[in-house]
Amino acid sequence: MASPLLSTPEPGSSRRRTNTGCLTCRQRRVKCNEAKPLCSNCARLTLGCEWAEHVPLDVRRDRIRMELRSRPPVPIVPKDVKGSTETLLAAQGGSGSPNGNSAAPLPTFSPDGEQAFLDVASPRPSPSMSQGPFNAIVSPGFFQPPSPLTEMQISPTASLAGLPTLQPLTRTDYQALDYYQNQVAFGFGSKSPAWSTHALLMKTASRNATVLHLLLAASSVEMSWHCGTSSQSMLDNAEENYRRGQQLLVGEITHPDSDPLVVMASFWFLYLYQRRRPPKLRISYHALSRLMCDYIGRSRLDQVLSYTDTSSEGYLGMATVESAHHYSPEKRALLARLASWLFWVDAQSCFQGDGGNMARLLAQSASTRGLLEMYEVSRATLQLNWQGGYPVGELVDDLQNSSALELIHHTWVLVQEVNEAATVAEECFVPMDRETSHRIKNRMHALRRKYPISAVFHLTMSEDRVRDRLMANSDWAVANYYALCIYRFRCSLMMAGEDGGGTASLLTSSPQVQEDEGITETVETLLNLVQRSLAAGDKGQQDRLQWPLFWAGIETTDTFKLFWIFDHLTNQGLHTALRLVLAEQQEVGDKLGMGRVRRICQAACADTTEVALGG
């Protein structure tokens, strides 16, 4: 039975378009009886009946002109499409191999958070869409989100009804897709939705079943989380799409000719899926981190994505250089951006004791130099992938925000260096090596003095209550930087809880405390910055600032400010960890050393990693 969302007008119904009916009927080009709040057509077909506000004709024309100027060109879609969805659905469940070869067991994920293994044989399920109607109908650029410049109110079900899939989409799927189009950054990034990296990933999902299912899973669970109360239908939809997507991903990873873009995009949506799931149903992030590390290592993406025209062939090796040239510039840029985002996520999870495998691989195999070059490759992602359709205004926006985003990447590279140094120190129950601590501190100071990054710091001191995208990104970047200052400072101390016996013992503070007396001023500056930024009302900024809020909380001694921090610390794991750290500090009468803080976070934050991402 066809979905009511895809139903067509009955034979004999009028094809005249009404100018005063509901938006749903106008989109379907059927006559509306204009009954409010629910017209007869929408009532009969159980559609969402939506009505437009009255807008003067000249204003509507101006909006349409603006939309047409900004919208990328749309390819012509061939009409003679052959193939069946049944063939594609059957391919998903295929097993066995025509050549008799079988793949090794591959770790996958189970809802209870434990790692499971599946014996997967070749050939892989065929999620590439090249065998069926999906590839022909959804050509690049076909499924375009509306331009952010338009304010036309179109029914979500009507605007998404024409999207073909491997299987009929449910009404919940349509809601998840509509939510994804309008909230593509998942509360983090602030780029215009129609021109963001997430919009590019929608194009990838429109051609690949693996990415599509995991996108739907991530978007469904995000919608449920933002509703305030768990929507069972959304959670069930997320679970079903996750199950389908992870099965297809197993086939992708084990196949020697897998598309790295499909795999990396799938990893990203798996992260977005798990970060909002209820703890009992969440997949193991540690298993995901290990899987990402293994895939990137086997594919040599850590080296391929760090190659630039200025890189030394001796540094990377000729084989890696040749592999890098196999990818188009736009694909390498998009892969580098996904790898950078996942590195940020994994660097934070490394501190929290859950995951960190990928971050360690990138930091060790590519070195700091390689991580920075990988980010250079990612800079032109949007311009390269949108090509001639990319509006000049969006390019200007990228240039304006580039310094703030660069500061974010440099900060997370340094966070991972502190992670590694702190891990070595904790094994011996000593503070971080003094020389390493000074080297990282000097690099941080040099980064702050570098222009135009120094201008980013200056922007954050503005008292303006209206903070545009550039100022919001600057706030986020500098807040991360101050959080790193506190993190490095704590790692340089040998304090309570560092005797290795599992109990909190009060030890003598390191002489480096006197050297870092400026940390109190850093905490005050950080809190003032966060308060100004959140007062601007950007609904995604609070998500971006969870990590800095935690670090401000373990250092401040102001009770009133602590209450404010707890009120805005929505990350459940960090909230619990901060409460436990403060309770133990009060008990021992001194600050806890970093080893003890990390062990508390490991227990409280397992599988609840959240990190802010932009672009």
Tab-separated table of C-alpha atoms in Angstrom, residues 38-197:
chain	number	residue	atom	x	y	z
A	38	LEU	CA	-7.938	20.948	8.649
A	39	CYS	CA	-9.166	20.885	5.073
A	40	SER	CA	-11.020	17.859	3.693
A	41	ASN	CA	-8.108	16.630	1.524
A	42	CYS	CA	-5.638	16.646	4.388
A	43	ALA	CA	-8.156	15.050	6.741
A	44	ARG	CA	-8.841	12.246	4.268
A	45	LEU	CA	-5.167	11.542	3.537
A	46	THR	CA	-3.908	12.226	7.100
A	47	LEU	CA	-1.515	14.904	5.875
A	48	GLY	CA	-0.222	17.894	7.765
A	49	CYS	CA	-2.502	20.803	6.879
A	50	GLU	CA	-0.434	23.981	6.933
A	51	TRP	CA	-1.402	27.530	6.134
A	52	ALA	CA	0.771	30.376	4.991
A	53	GLU	CA	0.784	33.789	6.553
A	54	HIS	CA	-0.374	36.598	4.331
A	55	VAL	CA	2.587	38.161	2.555
A	56	PRO	CA	2.189	41.042	0.051
A	57	LEU	CA	2.765	40.101	-3.571
A	58	ASP	CA	5.790	42.355	-4.050
A	59	VAL	CA	7.481	40.844	-1.000
A	60	ARG	CA	6.859	37.311	-2.277
A	61	ARG	CA	8.336	38.188	-5.664
A	62	ASP	CA	11.453	39.642	-4.063
A	63	ARG	CA	11.942	36.477	-2.020
A	64	ILE	CA	11.595	34.274	-5.096
A	65	ARG	CA	14.146	36.358	-7.000
A	66	MET	CA	16.632	36.046	-4.126
A	67	GLU	CA	16.110	32.304	-3.950
A	68	LEU	CA	16.647	31.781	-7.675
A	69	ARG	CA	19.860	33.812	-7.632
A	70	SER	CA	21.336	31.773	-4.749
A	71	ARG	CA	20.202	28.253	-5.682
A	72	PRO	CA	22.774	25.957	-7.359
A	73	PRO	CA	21.909	24.610	-10.823
A	74	VAL	CA	19.866	21.390	-10.720
A	75	PRO	CA	20.706	18.621	-13.235
A	76	ILE	CA	18.007	17.310	-15.531
A	77	VAL	CA	16.649	14.019	-14.252
A	78	PRO	CA	16.149	11.234	-16.818
A	79	LYS	CA	12.592	10.008	-17.079
A	80	ASP	CA	13.185	6.483	-18.370
A	81	VAL	CA	14.326	4.834	-15.184
A	82	LYS	CA	14.450	1.060	-14.951
A	83	GLY	CA	15.060	-1.221	-11.999
A	84	SER	CA	13.214	-2.319	-8.917
A	85	THR	CA	13.563	-1.634	-5.249
A	86	GLU	CA	12.999	-5.333	-4.605
A	87	THR	CA	16.324	-6.122	-6.324
A	88	LEU	CA	18.130	-3.615	-4.118
A	89	LEU	CA	16.433	-4.805	-0.955
A	90	ALA	CA	17.398	-8.383	-1.775
A	91	ALA	CA	21.009	-7.280	-2.223
A	92	GLN	CA	21.113	-6.042	1.351
A	93	GLY	CA	20.611	-9.492	2.745
A	94	GLY	CA	22.877	-11.334	0.293
A	95	SER	CA	25.502	-13.703	1.617
A	96	GLY	CA	28.160	-15.974	0.212
A	97	SER	CA	30.875	-15.191	-2.253
A	98	PRO	CA	31.142	-16.080	-5.909
A	99	ASN	CA	34.881	-16.631	-5.574
A	100	GLY	CA	34.687	-18.546	-2.324
A	101	ASN	CA	36.582	-15.958	-0.303
A	102	SER	CA	35.310	-14.844	3.076
A	103	ALA	CA	36.242	-11.856	5.160
A	104	ALA	CA	37.609	-11.901	8.679
A	105	PRO	CA	35.269	-11.218	11.601
A	106	LEU	CA	34.747	-7.488	12.022
A	107	PRO	CA	33.797	-5.685	15.235
A	108	THR	CA	30.392	-4.079	15.081
A	109	PHE	CA	28.116	-2.506	17.647
A	110	SER	CA	25.303	-3.780	19.800
A	111	PRO	CA	22.672	-1.646	21.530
A	112	ASP	CA	23.787	-2.723	25.012
A	113	GLY	CA	27.196	-1.114	24.470
A	114	GLU	CA	29.166	-4.374	24.217
A	115	GLN	CA	31.269	-5.229	21.214
A	116	ALA	CA	29.940	-7.988	18.996
A	117	PHE	CA	31.416	-9.757	15.992
A	118	LEU	CA	29.823	-10.775	12.733
A	119	ASP	CA	31.208	-13.161	10.167
A	120	VAL	CA	30.757	-11.234	6.959
A	121	ALA	CA	31.361	-12.824	3.581
A	122	SER	CA	31.962	-11.238	0.226
A	123	PRO	CA	30.411	-9.858	-1.778
A	124	ARG	CA	29.250	-7.011	0.442
A	125	PRO	CA	25.662	-5.807	0.368
A	126	SER	CA	25.266	-3.364	-2.480
A	127	PRO	CA	24.520	0.043	-0.975
A	128	SER	CA	25.990	2.032	-3.826
A	129	MET	CA	22.643	2.486	-5.625
A	130	SER	CA	24.360	1.992	-8.978
A	131	GLN	CA	22.175	-1.018	-9.787
A	132	GLY	CA	18.790	0.565	-9.307
A	133	PRO	CA	16.604	3.618	-9.790
A	134	PHE	CA	18.020	5.552	-6.875
A	135	ASN	CA	21.274	6.412	-8.647
A	136	ALA	CA	19.472	7.552	-11.778
A	137	ILE	CA	16.803	9.595	-10.060
A	138	VAL	CA	18.885	11.195	-7.336
A	139	SER	CA	21.755	12.612	-9.331
A	140	PRO	CA	24.217	15.029	-7.682
A	141	GLY	CA	22.460	18.217	-6.750
A	142	PHE	CA	18.961	16.764	-7.163
A	143	PHE	CA	18.002	16.708	-3.501
A	144	GLN	CA	18.868	20.278	-2.610
A	145	PRO	CA	17.843	21.812	0.707
A	146	PRO	CA	16.074	25.151	0.274
A	147	SER	CA	18.250	28.218	0.146
A	148	PRO	CA	18.629	29.871	3.555
A	149	LEU	CA	17.663	33.172	1.932
A	150	THR	CA	14.084	32.127	1.332
A	151	GLU	CA	11.395	32.209	3.978
A	152	MET	CA	8.758	30.384	1.933
A	153	GLN	CA	6.768	28.070	4.179
A	154	ILE	CA	6.316	24.725	2.476
A	155	SER	CA	4.861	21.622	4.067
A	156	PRO	CA	7.698	19.258	5.065
A	157	THR	CA	5.817	16.202	3.881
A	158	ALA	CA	5.116	17.806	0.516
A	159	SER	CA	8.709	18.961	-0.002
A	160	LEU	CA	10.130	15.527	0.801
A	161	ALA	CA	7.503	13.354	-0.854
A	162	GLY	CA	9.479	12.976	-4.070
A	163	LEU	CA	12.641	11.512	-2.489
A	164	PRO	CA	13.095	7.924	-3.696
A	165	THR	CA	14.711	5.319	-1.435
A	166	LEU	CA	15.667	1.684	-1.287
A	167	GLN	CA	12.484	1.134	0.673
A	168	PRO	CA	9.365	3.231	1.270
A	169	LEU	CA	10.092	5.919	3.807
A	170	THR	CA	7.828	6.125	6.817
A	171	ARG	CA	6.275	9.335	8.041
A	172	THR	CA	8.874	9.342	10.831
A	173	ASP	CA	11.636	9.075	8.217
A	174	TYR	CA	10.253	12.126	6.440
A	175	GLN	CA	10.168	14.031	9.713
A	176	ALA	CA	13.781	13.034	10.384
A	177	LEU	CA	14.871	14.174	6.902
A	178	ASP	CA	13.053	17.466	7.280
A	179	TYR	CA	14.653	17.989	10.678
A	180	TYR	CA	18.071	17.179	9.214
A	181	GLN	CA	17.615	19.780	6.477
A	182	ASN	CA	16.770	22.491	8.968
A	183	GLN	CA	19.042	21.430	11.836
A	184	VAL	CA	21.909	19.929	9.850
A	185	ALA	CA	24.556	20.945	12.377
A	186	PHE	CA	22.894	18.916	15.154
A	187	GLY	CA	23.035	21.921	17.439
A	188	PHE	CA	26.752	22.499	16.880
A	189	GLY	CA	27.815	24.173	13.664
A	190	SER	CA	26.390	27.512	12.608
A	191	LYS	CA	26.904	27.427	8.856
A	192	SER	CA	23.908	28.155	6.603
A	193	PRO	CA	22.108	24.780	6.383
A	194	ALA	CA	21.849	24.729	2.589
A	195	TRP	CA	25.593	25.267	2.119
A	196	SER	CA	27.081	23.336	5.027
A	197	THR	CA	29.148	20.180	5.121
